[in-house]
Amino acid sequence: MKVLVTGGAGYIGSHTALCLLNKGYEVVVYDNLCNSSLESIKRVEKLTSRSIDFVEGDVCDKAALEQVFTQHDISGVIHFAALKAVGESSEIPLDYYQNNVFGSLCLLDVMTKHQVNQFIFSSSATVYGEENKPPYVETLKIGNPSNPYGATKVMIERVVNDLAIANADFKGVMLRYFNPVGAHESGEIGEDPKGIPNNLLPYVAQVAVGKREQLTVFGDDYSTPDGTCLRDYLHVMDLAEGHVAALDWLNNNPGFTGVEAFNLGTGTGTSVFEIVSAFEKASGVSIPYTIAPRRAGDLPEFWADASKANQVLGWRTKRDISDMMIDTWRWQSANPNGFSKA
Ligand SMILES: NC(=O)c1ccc[n+]([C@@H]2O[C@H](COP(=O)([O-])OP(=O)(O)OC[C@H]3O[C@@H](n4cnc5c(N)ncnc54)[C@H](O)[C@@H]3O)[C@@H](O)[C@H]2O)c1
């Protein structure tokens, strides 16, 4: 079976492409490389001894997508391609709505024309918004995220639900990720943020290799056990395997139509201080940090109820915080400049 992976050169997409290839799927990656490099694809090919059909293109470019669907016998799509920086999305909201929402509309339109009905979407825990309290369970009404990035995810979920009502053959899976971290255990592929990392662990890892001076912890006065925010961190390889589990589930349930949402997380919250000390233990490097005021929009704590993914998809996380830190460090220390050699 041939799967189109949009955004497959990126962090989660490259790990998922690797898992798909290892499971015997054929993979076409479609990516405009706006936040990634071809080197990740080459390394996935090396690690799997399989080849990927790579097409450089933008999901907003329907003509280019048309060509892909005409040239390849695509049976399903995993849609990662998106801009993902929460803070940036408030500065350039139109770019986010254009890229994420319009791009998804283009993709779904071309899929519909080519009668490709299997669609797995990279959604996010951010869809639960500020109204809901953890643990987040899929039956909660999805909320009103405080930033344009989150709003694009809510909008796309809505579009997919409406499409499934209109198209009786449509099979959609919304995977709501919690906080993916870590890297493939080879240390060959991992997260390679351009510029200043937005997320905690890439920042910590860059402090460890001397690329950043110190970590800033935004708020140590939350009503959490150590005063810092709690998040549900999961290993990117567990997350990647979640996509394969979702695709296998669709293939093993040909009668399924409609849309199902699944949380992909561990079900446990870990604090910023706990992450810093776990990383120090894994790397043997001490991480200097400073405390700054809380950041607007940061929720004190959230984590997943991931029991639905376990019951329905047979998926659960296998790797713990220590694995996440060890694999992050292996990747970062072997590739201090990410995929670029400079
Ligand atoms: N990393 C996280 O913490 C996280 C959490 C929840 C959800 N997600 C979602 O998961 C998906 C993948 O995230 P990631 O962390 O791997 O990000 P990433 O930036 O590493 O990967 C996204 C990929 O999409 C590509 N891309 C972006 N816009 C494109 C376009 N218009 N056309 C073609 N390609 C395009 C980028 O070049 C990149 O390779 C995104 O949809 C993101 O919103 C990520």
mmCIF file of C-alpha atoms and ligand atoms in Angstrom:
data_model
loop_
_atom_site.group_PDB
_atom_site.id
_atom_site.type_symbol
_atom_site.label_atom_id
_atom_site.label_comp_id
_atom_site.label_asym_id
_atom_site.label_seq_id
_atom_site.Cartn_x
_atom_site.Cartn_y
_atom_site.Cartn_z
ATOM 1 C CA MET A 1 0.000 0.000 0.000
ATOM 2 C CA LYS A 2 1.295 3.428 -0.967
ATOM 3 C CA VAL A 3 0.910 6.233 1.574
ATOM 4 C CA LEU A 4 1.313 9.937 0.894
ATOM 5 C CA VAL A 5 3.051 11.619 3.828
ATOM 6 C CA THR A 6 2.805 15.393 3.642
ATOM 7 C CA GLY A 7 5.450 17.115 5.749
ATOM 8 C CA GLY A 8 7.338 13.819 5.829
ATOM 9 C CA ALA A 9 10.766 15.476 5.885
ATOM 10 C CA GLY A 10 9.942 17.117 9.223
ATOM 11 C CA TYR A 11 10.432 15.913 12.770
ATOM 12 C CA ILE A 12 7.424 13.649 13.351
ATOM 13 C CA GLY A 13 6.911 12.905 9.647
ATOM 14 C CA SER A 14 10.428 11.510 9.167
ATOM 15 C CA HIS A 15 10.110 9.176 12.171
ATOM 16 C CA THR A 16 6.704 8.051 10.910
ATOM 17 C CA ALA A 17 8.025 7.474 7.381
ATOM 18 C CA LEU A 18 10.706 5.251 8.922
ATOM 19 C CA CYS A 19 8.117 3.199 10.826
ATOM 20 C CA LEU A 20 5.893 2.910 7.738
ATOM 21 C CA LEU A 21 8.790 1.658 5.611
ATOM 22 C CA ASN A 22 9.791 -0.830 8.304
ATOM 23 C CA LYS A 23 6.204 -2.099 8.320
ATOM 24 C CA GLY A 24 6.292 -2.668 4.535
ATOM 25 C CA TYR A 25 4.305 0.377 3.386
ATOM 26 C CA GLU A 26 5.467 2.338 0.344
ATOM 27 C CA VAL A 27 5.969 6.012 1.095
ATOM 28 C CA VAL A 28 5.670 9.155 -0.999
ATOM 29 C CA VAL A 29 6.815 12.245 0.906
ATOM 30 C CA TYR A 30 5.463 15.605 -0.197
ATOM 31 C CA ASP A 31 7.159 18.545 1.529
ATOM 32 C CA ASN A 32 8.140 22.091 0.613
ATOM 33 C CA LEU A 33 11.136 21.892 3.002
ATOM 34 C CA CYS A 34 10.168 25.201 4.661
ATOM 35 C CA ASN A 35 11.112 23.728 8.046
ATOM 36 C CA SER A 36 13.154 20.652 7.158
ATOM 37 C CA SER A 37 15.858 19.314 4.907
ATOM 38 C CA LEU A 38 16.276 16.520 2.412
ATOM 39 C CA GLU A 39 18.973 15.058 4.631
ATOM 40 C CA SER A 40 16.301 13.612 6.948
ATOM 41 C CA ILE A 41 14.847 11.663 4.013
ATOM 42 C CA LYS A 42 18.288 10.363 3.031
ATOM 43 C CA ARG A 43 18.918 9.196 6.580
ATOM 44 C CA VAL A 44 15.544 7.453 6.806
ATOM 45 C CA GLU A 45 16.369 5.656 3.554
ATOM 46 C CA LYS A 46 19.734 4.619 4.979
ATOM 47 C CA LEU A 47 18.235 3.408 8.259
ATOM 48 C CA THR A 48 15.525 1.356 6.542
ATOM 49 C CA SER A 49 17.444 0.303 3.404
ATOM 50 C CA ARG A 50 14.325 1.332 1.501
ATOM 51 C CA SER A 51 13.659 4.216 -0.823
ATOM 52 C CA ILE A 52 11.178 7.061 -0.510
ATOM 53 C CA ASP A 53 9.551 8.838 -3.436
ATOM 54 C CA PHE A 54 10.235 12.437 -2.520
ATOM 55 C CA VAL A 55 8.335 15.307 -4.152
ATOM 56 C CA GLU A 56 9.216 18.872 -3.261
ATOM 57 C CA GLY A 57 5.970 20.813 -3.263
ATOM 58 C CA ASP A 58 3.533 22.917 -1.300
ATOM 59 C CA VAL A 59 0.178 21.593 -0.076
ATOM 60 C CA CYS A 60 -1.347 24.887 -1.197
ATOM 61 C CA ASP A 61 -0.339 24.022 -4.790
ATOM 62 C CA LYS A 62 -3.244 21.955 -6.096
ATOM 63 C CA ALA A 63 -1.716 21.436 -9.539
ATOM 64 C CA ALA A 64 1.396 19.876 -8.011
ATOM 65 C CA LEU A 65 -0.747 17.714 -5.721
ATOM 66 C CA GLU A 66 -2.817 16.620 -8.737
ATOM 67 C CA GLN A 67 0.372 15.363 -10.367
ATOM 68 C CA VAL A 68 1.305 13.349 -7.305
ATOM 69 C CA PHE A 69 -2.102 11.661 -7.165
ATOM 70 C CA THR A 70 -1.986 10.997 -10.897
ATOM 71 C CA GLN A 71 1.527 9.583 -10.904
ATOM 72 C CA HIS A 72 1.191 7.460 -7.770
ATOM 73 C CA ASP A 73 -1.457 4.973 -6.733
ATOM 74 C CA ILE A 74 -2.048 6.581 -3.320
ATOM 75 C CA SER A 75 -4.336 4.658 -0.951
ATOM 76 C CA GLY A 76 -4.078 6.857 2.122
ATOM 77 C CA VAL A 77 -2.702 10.166 3.339
ATOM 78 C CA ILE A 78 -0.985 11.136 6.579
ATOM 79 C CA HIS A 79 -1.049 14.919 6.751
ATOM 80 C CA PHE A 80 1.746 16.472 8.829
ATOM 81 C CA ALA A 81 2.517 19.529 6.679
ATOM 82 C CA ALA A 82 1.859 22.635 8.742
ATOM 83 C CA LEU A 83 3.446 25.609 10.424
ATOM 84 C CA LYS A 84 3.602 24.814 14.125
ATOM 85 C CA ALA A 85 5.085 27.629 16.217
ATOM 86 C CA VAL A 86 2.408 28.780 18.655
ATOM 87 C CA GLY A 87 4.001 32.177 19.419
ATOM 88 C CA GLU A 88 4.737 32.945 15.773
ATOM 89 C CA SER A 89 1.139 32.126 14.853
ATOM 90 C CA SER A 90 -0.023 35.188 16.807
ATOM 91 C CA GLU A 91 2.459 37.380 14.920
ATOM 92 C CA ILE A 92 1.643 36.129 11.412
ATOM 93 C CA PRO A 93 -1.841 34.607 11.758
ATOM 94 C CA LEU A 94 -2.685 34.897 8.066
ATOM 95 C CA ASP A 95 0.311 32.744 7.138
ATOM 96 C CA TYR A 96 -0.898 30.107 9.587
ATOM 97 C CA TYR A 97 -4.481 30.081 8.310
ATOM 98 C CA GLN A 98 -3.240 30.080 4.719
ATOM 99 C CA ASN A 99 -0.677 27.329 5.145
ATOM 100 C CA ASN A 100 -2.510 25.073 7.571
ATOM 101 C CA VAL A 101 -6.186 25.560 6.761
ATOM 102 C CA PHE A 102 -6.050 26.417 3.056
ATOM 103 C CA GLY A 103 -3.317 23.793 2.529
ATOM 104 C CA SER A 104 -5.544 21.137 4.135
ATOM 105 C CA LEU A 105 -8.515 22.221 1.993
ATOM 106 C CA CYS A 106 -6.397 21.853 -1.157
ATOM 107 C CA LEU A 107 -5.187 18.429 -0.102
ATOM 108 C CA LEU A 108 -8.667 17.177 0.840
ATOM 109 C CA ASP A 109 -10.072 18.511 -2.423
ATOM 110 C CA VAL A 110 -7.491 16.689 -4.548
ATOM 111 C CA MET A 111 -7.964 13.527 -2.456
ATOM 112 C CA THR A 112 -11.716 13.722 -3.004
ATOM 113 C CA LYS A 113 -11.287 14.094 -6.768
ATOM 114 C CA HIS A 114 -9.046 11.032 -6.800
ATOM 115 C CA GLN A 115 -11.369 9.099 -4.481
ATOM 116 C CA VAL A 116 -8.684 8.637 -1.851
ATOM 117 C CA ASN A 117 -10.634 8.397 1.369
ATOM 118 C CA GLN A 118 -8.163 7.428 4.103
ATOM 119 C CA PHE A 119 -6.938 10.498 5.963
ATOM 120 C CA ILE A 120 -4.855 10.662 9.130
ATOM 121 C CA PHE A 121 -4.399 14.160 10.507
ATOM 122 C CA SER A 122 -1.792 15.647 12.880
ATOM 123 C CA SER A 123 -4.030 17.315 15.384
ATOM 124 C CA SER A 124 -2.945 18.495 18.787
ATOM 125 C CA ALA A 125 -3.870 18.570 22.468
ATOM 126 C CA THR A 126 -4.224 22.309 21.938
ATOM 127 C CA VAL A 127 -7.713 21.693 20.477
ATOM 128 C CA TYR A 128 -8.969 21.125 24.041
ATOM 129 C CA GLY A 129 -8.407 24.821 24.718
ATOM 130 C CA GLU A 130 -8.392 26.474 28.106
ATOM 131 C CA GLU A 131 -11.905 25.474 29.113
ATOM 132 C CA ASN A 132 -11.233 21.787 29.684
ATOM 133 C CA LYS A 133 -9.482 20.241 32.676
ATOM 134 C CA PRO A 134 -7.018 17.318 32.446
ATOM 135 C CA PRO A 135 -6.958 14.499 31.810
ATOM 136 C CA TYR A 136 -8.215 15.368 28.340
ATOM 137 C CA VAL A 137 -10.515 12.729 26.943
ATOM 138 C CA GLU A 138 -11.737 12.621 23.343
ATOM 139 C CA THR A 139 -15.385 12.997 24.371
ATOM 140 C CA LEU A 140 -14.733 16.530 25.675
ATOM 141 C CA LYS A 141 -16.102 19.310 23.527
ATOM 142 C CA ILE A 142 -13.101 20.733 21.740
ATOM 143 C CA GLY A 143 -12.380 24.195 22.949
ATOM 144 C CA ASN A 144 -11.387 27.601 21.839
ATOM 145 C CA PRO A 145 -7.582 27.699 21.672
ATOM 146 C CA SER A 146 -5.991 30.994 22.619
ATOM 147 C CA ASN A 147 -3.738 31.179 19.539
ATOM 148 C CA PRO A 148 -4.136 30.968 15.737
ATOM 149 C CA TYR A 149 -2.066 27.768 15.510
ATOM 150 C CA GLY A 150 -4.524 25.930 17.772
ATOM 151 C CA ALA A 151 -7.446 27.486 15.928
ATOM 152 C CA THR A 152 -6.168 26.036 12.635
ATOM 153 C CA LYS A 153 -6.249 22.547 14.174
ATOM 154 C CA VAL A 154 -9.817 23.037 15.430
ATOM 155 C CA MET A 155 -10.882 24.352 12.010
ATOM 156 C CA ILE A 156 -9.315 21.464 10.116
ATOM 157 C CA GLU A 157 -10.954 18.935 12.453
ATOM 158 C CA ARG A 158 -14.268 20.634 11.693
ATOM 159 C CA VAL A 159 -13.628 20.541 7.940
ATOM 160 C CA VAL A 160 -12.803 16.830 8.120
ATOM 161 C CA ASN A 161 -15.950 16.090 10.127
ATOM 162 C CA ASP A 162 -18.080 17.955 7.597
ATOM 163 C CA LEU A 163 -16.403 16.167 4.709
ATOM 164 C CA ALA A 164 -17.120 12.821 6.328
ATOM 165 C CA ILE A 165 -20.814 13.739 6.546
ATOM 166 C CA ALA A 166 -20.863 14.637 2.848
ATOM 167 C CA ASN A 167 -18.759 11.679 1.669
ATOM 168 C CA ALA A 168 -20.076 8.358 2.963
ATOM 169 C CA ASP A 169 -16.807 6.601 2.034
ATOM 170 C CA PHE A 170 -14.527 8.935 3.979
ATOM 171 C CA LYS A 171 -12.361 7.462 6.767
ATOM 172 C CA GLY A 172 -10.708 10.082 8.943
ATOM 173 C CA VAL A 173 -8.488 9.726 11.999
ATOM 174 C CA MET A 174 -7.607 12.776 14.071
ATOM 175 C CA LEU A 175 -4.501 12.081 16.145
ATOM 176 C CA ARG A 176 -4.249 14.593 18.958
ATOM 177 C CA TYR A 177 -0.620 14.660 19.985
ATOM 178 C CA PHE A 178 0.507 15.739 23.414
ATOM 179 C CA ASN A 179 4.215 16.731 23.685
ATOM 180 C CA PRO A 180 6.471 14.760 21.348
ATOM 181 C CA VAL A 181 10.171 14.687 22.247
ATOM 182 C CA GLY A 182 13.153 12.416 21.697
ATOM 183 C CA ALA A 183 14.688 11.009 18.562
ATOM 184 C CA HIS A 184 15.215 7.724 16.769
ATOM 185 C CA GLU A 185 17.458 5.476 18.861
ATOM 186 C CA SER A 186 20.162 5.525 16.142
ATOM 187 C CA GLY A 187 20.776 9.244 16.756
ATOM 188 C CA GLU A 188 20.564 9.721 12.967
ATOM 189 C CA ILE A 189 17.255 11.609 12.859
ATOM 190 C CA GLY A 190 15.695 13.967 15.370
ATOM 191 C CA GLU A 191 14.208 17.402 15.883
ATOM 192 C CA ASP A 192 16.089 20.158 14.056
ATOM 193 C CA PRO A 193 14.345 23.448 14.826
ATOM 194 C CA LYS A 194 15.274 26.436 12.703
ATOM 195 C CA GLY A 195 16.265 29.446 14.807
ATOM 196 C CA ILE A 196 15.446 29.622 18.503
ATOM 197 C CA PRO A 197 13.609 26.453 19.585
ATOM 198 C CA ASN A 198 10.009 26.991 20.709
ATOM 199 C CA ASN A 199 9.789 23.828 22.734
ATOM 200 C CA LEU A 200 11.439 22.954 26.022
ATOM 201 C CA LEU A 201 13.521 19.916 25.172
ATOM 202 C CA PRO A 202 15.194 21.149 21.961
ATOM 203 C CA TYR A 203 16.089 24.280 23.910
ATOM 204 C CA VAL A 204 17.559 22.262 26.784
ATOM 205 C CA ALA A 205 19.506 20.127 24.299
ATOM 206 C CA GLN A 206 20.942 23.219 22.602
ATOM 207 C CA VAL A 207 22.022 24.617 25.986
ATOM 208 C CA ALA A 208 23.747 21.279 26.638
ATOM 209 C CA VAL A 209 25.814 21.505 23.425
ATOM 210 C CA GLY A 210 26.684 25.148 24.083
ATOM 211 C CA LYS A 211 24.519 26.674 21.346
ATOM 212 C CA ARG A 212 22.416 28.573 23.928
ATOM 213 C CA GLU A 213 23.660 30.073 27.147
ATOM 214 C CA GLN A 214 20.906 29.092 29.544
ATOM 215 C CA LEU A 215 17.334 27.903 29.755
ATOM 216 C CA THR A 216 14.553 30.286 30.712
ATOM 217 C CA VAL A 217 11.847 28.679 32.843
ATOM 218 C CA PHE A 218 8.631 30.639 32.432
ATOM 219 C CA GLY A 219 7.014 30.607 35.865
ATOM 220 C CA ASP A 220 7.821 28.573 38.975
ATOM 221 C CA ASP A 221 4.773 29.705 40.908
ATOM 222 C CA TYR A 222 2.050 27.550 39.331
ATOM 223 C CA SER A 223 -0.092 25.430 41.628
ATOM 224 C CA THR A 224 1.755 22.269 40.575
ATOM 225 C CA PRO A 225 3.983 20.105 42.817
ATOM 226 C CA ASP A 226 7.221 22.002 42.023
ATOM 227 C CA GLY A 227 5.641 25.217 40.721
ATOM 228 C CA THR A 228 6.510 24.614 37.024
ATOM 229 C CA CYS A 229 4.160 23.569 34.220
ATOM 230 C CA LEU A 230 3.289 19.907 33.666
ATOM 231 C CA ARG A 231 3.063 18.413 30.187
ATOM 232 C CA ASP A 232 2.478 14.937 28.806
ATOM 233 C CA TYR A 233 5.772 14.189 27.013
ATOM 234 C CA LEU A 234 5.848 11.205 24.688
ATOM 235 C CA HIS A 235 8.671 9.688 22.678
ATOM 236 C CA VAL A 236 8.514 10.561 18.977
ATOM 237 C CA MET A 237 8.979 6.888 18.072
ATOM 238 C CA ASP A 238 5.927 5.961 20.152
ATOM 239 C CA LEU A 239 4.071 8.732 18.364
ATOM 240 C CA ALA A 240 5.274 7.499 14.971
ATOM 241 C CA GLU A 241 4.138 3.983 15.849
ATOM 242 C CA GLY A 242 0.747 5.483 16.741
ATOM 243 C CA HIS A 243 0.353 6.536 13.101
ATOM 244 C CA VAL A 244 1.157 3.060 11.860
ATOM 245 C CA ALA A 245 -1.346 1.661 14.392
ATOM 246 C CA ALA A 246 -4.004 4.059 13.066
ATOM 247 C CA LEU A 247 -3.288 3.113 9.456
ATOM 248 C CA ASP A 248 -3.310 -0.598 10.283
ATOM 249 C CA TRP A 249 -6.610 -0.096 12.108
ATOM 250 C CA LEU A 250 -8.157 1.595 9.059
ATOM 251 C CA ASN A 251 -6.921 -1.206 6.814
ATOM 252 C CA ASN A 252 -8.157 -3.919 9.167
ATOM 253 C CA ASN A 253 -11.584 -2.295 9.465
ATOM 254 C CA PRO A 254 -12.671 -1.736 5.867
ATOM 255 C CA GLY A 255 -16.259 -1.177 7.015
ATOM 256 C CA PHE A 256 -15.353 1.866 9.083
ATOM 257 C CA THR A 257 -16.416 5.247 7.727
ATOM 258 C CA GLY A 258 -16.591 8.614 9.473
ATOM 259 C CA VAL A 259 -14.067 10.243 11.769
ATOM 260 C CA GLU A 260 -12.466 9.066 15.010
ATOM 261 C CA ALA A 261 -10.219 11.169 17.240
ATOM 262 C CA PHE A 262 -7.497 9.624 19.412
ATOM 263 C CA ASN A 263 -5.252 11.181 22.026
ATOM 264 C CA LEU A 264 -1.633 10.114 21.717
ATOM 265 C CA GLY A 265 0.106 10.667 25.033
ATOM 266 C CA THR A 266 1.367 8.729 28.046
ATOM 267 C CA GLY A 267 -1.328 9.817 30.483
ATOM 268 C CA THR A 268 1.221 11.351 32.870
ATOM 269 C CA GLY A 269 2.337 14.924 33.444
ATOM 270 C CA THR A 270 6.027 15.789 33.908
ATOM 271 C CA SER A 271 7.228 19.190 35.131
ATOM 272 C CA VAL A 272 9.831 21.464 33.569
ATOM 273 C CA PHE A 273 12.172 20.893 36.518
ATOM 274 C CA GLU A 274 11.717 17.116 36.223
ATOM 275 C CA ILE A 275 12.634 17.293 32.523
ATOM 276 C CA VAL A 276 15.731 19.382 33.269
ATOM 277 C CA SER A 277 16.962 16.983 35.918
ATOM 278 C CA ALA A 278 16.192 13.884 33.779
ATOM 279 C CA PHE A 279 18.115 15.456 30.911
ATOM 280 C CA GLU A 280 21.067 16.279 33.168
ATOM 281 C CA LYS A 281 21.105 12.675 34.363
ATOM 282 C CA ALA A 282 21.000 11.295 30.802
ATOM 283 C CA SER A 283 23.644 13.633 29.416
ATOM 284 C CA GLY A 284 25.893 14.264 32.390
ATOM 285 C CA VAL A 285 25.742 17.954 31.467
ATOM 286 C CA SER A 286 24.375 20.534 33.864
ATOM 287 C CA ILE A 287 21.766 22.929 32.480
ATOM 288 C CA PRO A 288 21.937 26.478 33.822
ATOM 289 C CA TYR A 289 18.545 28.144 34.012
ATOM 290 C CA THR A 290 16.870 31.329 35.059
ATOM 291 C CA ILE A 291 13.293 31.897 36.198
ATOM 292 C CA ALA A 292 11.184 34.374 34.230
ATOM 293 C CA PRO A 293 7.550 35.434 34.659
ATOM 294 C CA ARG A 294 4.794 33.172 33.349
ATOM 295 C CA ARG A 295 4.221 33.292 29.597
ATOM 296 C CA ALA A 296 0.777 34.401 28.393
ATOM 297 C CA GLY A 297 -1.318 31.464 27.211
ATOM 298 C CA ASP A 298 0.660 28.727 29.007
ATOM 299 C CA LEU A 299 -1.669 26.363 30.837
ATOM 300 C CA PRO A 300 -0.387 25.121 34.221
ATOM 301 C CA GLU A 301 -0.890 21.468 33.427
ATOM 302 C CA PHE A 302 -2.436 19.000 31.021
ATOM 303 C CA TRP A 303 -2.083 15.375 30.084
ATOM 304 C CA ALA A 304 -3.927 12.810 28.038
ATOM 305 C CA ASP A 305 -6.418 10.146 28.795
ATOM 306 C CA ALA A 306 -4.927 7.814 26.174
ATOM 307 C CA SER A 307 -7.133 4.808 26.947
ATOM 308 C CA LYS A 308 -9.120 5.042 23.690
ATOM 309 C CA ALA A 309 -6.001 4.640 21.528
ATOM 310 C CA ASN A 310 -5.043 1.663 23.669
ATOM 311 C CA GLN A 311 -8.446 -0.004 23.472
ATOM 312 C CA VAL A 312 -9.217 0.682 19.808
ATOM 313 C CA LEU A 313 -5.820 0.890 18.104
ATOM 314 C CA GLY A 314 -3.955 -1.408 20.488
ATOM 315 C CA TRP A 315 -1.408 1.386 20.913
ATOM 316 C CA ARG A 316 0.331 2.585 24.031
ATOM 317 C CA THR A 317 3.630 4.281 24.741
ATOM 318 C CA LYS A 318 6.565 1.953 25.416
ATOM 319 C CA ARG A 319 9.352 4.432 26.128
ATOM 320 C CA ASP A 320 9.778 6.418 29.347
ATOM 321 C CA ILE A 321 11.200 9.850 30.217
ATOM 322 C CA SER A 322 14.696 8.413 30.568
ATOM 323 C CA ASP A 323 14.536 6.947 27.014
ATOM 324 C CA MET A 324 13.299 10.313 25.729
ATOM 325 C CA MET A 325 16.246 12.134 27.296
ATOM 326 C CA ILE A 326 18.899 9.568 26.293
ATOM 327 C CA ASP A 327 17.715 9.569 22.666
ATOM 328 C CA THR A 328 17.488 13.362 22.527
ATOM 329 C CA TRP A 329 21.035 13.628 23.815
ATOM 330 C CA ARG A 330 22.363 10.987 21.407
ATOM 331 C CA TRP A 331 20.854 12.900 18.469
ATOM 332 C CA GLN A 332 21.854 16.377 19.672
ATOM 333 C CA SER A 333 25.418 15.505 20.685
ATOM 334 C CA ALA A 334 26.080 13.667 17.404
ATOM 335 C CA ASN A 335 24.415 16.449 15.357
ATOM 336 C CA PRO A 336 24.984 19.741 17.207
ATOM 337 C CA ASN A 337 23.934 21.628 14.062
ATOM 338 C CA GLY A 338 21.039 19.353 13.243
ATOM 339 C CA PHE A 339 21.003 18.134 9.652
ATOM 340 C CA SER A 340 23.249 20.906 8.396
ATOM 341 C CA LYS A 341 26.941 20.082 8.438
ATOM 342 C CA ALA A 342 28.099 23.628 9.273
HETATM 343 N N1 LIG B 1 5.975 18.901 17.382
HETATM 344 C C1 LIG B 1 4.938 19.105 18.184
HETATM 345 O O1 LIG B 1 5.114 19.425 19.358
HETATM 346 C C2 LIG B 1 3.524 18.918 17.674
HETATM 347 C C3 LIG B 1 2.472 18.773 18.595
HETATM 348 C C4 LIG B 1 1.177 18.604 18.125
HETATM 349 C C5 LIG B 1 0.931 18.592 16.755
HETATM 350 N N2 LIG B 1 1.968 18.742 15.886
HETATM 351 C C6 LIG B 1 1.694 18.729 14.447
HETATM 352 O O2 LIG B 1 2.414 17.666 13.852
HETATM 353 C C7 LIG B 1 2.748 18.003 12.516
HETATM 354 C C8 LIG B 1 4.237 17.788 12.304
HETATM 355 O O3 LIG B 1 4.953 18.563 13.252
HETATM 356 P P1 LIG B 1 6.530 18.519 13.368
HETATM 357 O O4 LIG B 1 6.863 18.779 14.776
HETATM 358 O O5 LIG B 1 7.050 17.310 12.712
HETATM 359 O O6 LIG B 1 6.893 19.824 12.536
HETATM 360 P P2 LIG B 1 7.972 20.061 11.402
HETATM 361 O O7 LIG B 1 7.998 21.513 11.116
HETATM 362 O O8 LIG B 1 9.247 19.388 11.745
HETATM 363 O O9 LIG B 1 7.319 19.278 10.166
HETATM 364 C C9 LIG B 1 6.354 19.866 9.335
HETATM 365 C C10 LIG B 1 6.801 19.629 7.917
HETATM 366 O O10 LIG B 1 5.823 20.180 7.036
HETATM 367 C C11 LIG B 1 6.492 20.891 6.012
HETATM 368 N N3 LIG B 1 5.545 21.906 5.543
HETATM 369 C C12 LIG B 1 5.043 22.970 6.223
HETATM 370 N N4 LIG B 1 4.184 23.643 5.455
HETATM 371 C C13 LIG B 1 4.129 23.001 4.261
HETATM 372 C C14 LIG B 1 3.411 23.215 3.056
HETATM 373 N N5 LIG B 1 2.609 24.265 2.899
HETATM 374 N N6 LIG B 1 3.560 22.333 2.054
HETATM 375 C C15 LIG B 1 4.400 21.265 2.175
HETATM 376 N N7 LIG B 1 5.115 21.018 3.283
HETATM 377 C C16 LIG B 1 4.977 21.882 4.316
HETATM 378 C C17 LIG B 1 7.758 21.440 6.647
HETATM 379 O O11 LIG B 1 8.780 21.712 5.713
HETATM 380 C C18 LIG B 1 8.136 20.307 7.580
HETATM 381 O O12 LIG B 1 8.972 19.365 6.923
HETATM 382 C C19 LIG B 1 2.301 19.447 12.324
HETATM 383 O O13 LIG B 1 1.038 19.421 11.698
HETATM 384 C C20 LIG B 1 2.178 19.970 13.733
HETATM 385 O O14 LIG B 1 1.243 21.014 13.824
HETATM 386 C C21 LIG B 1 3.266 18.888 16.312
#
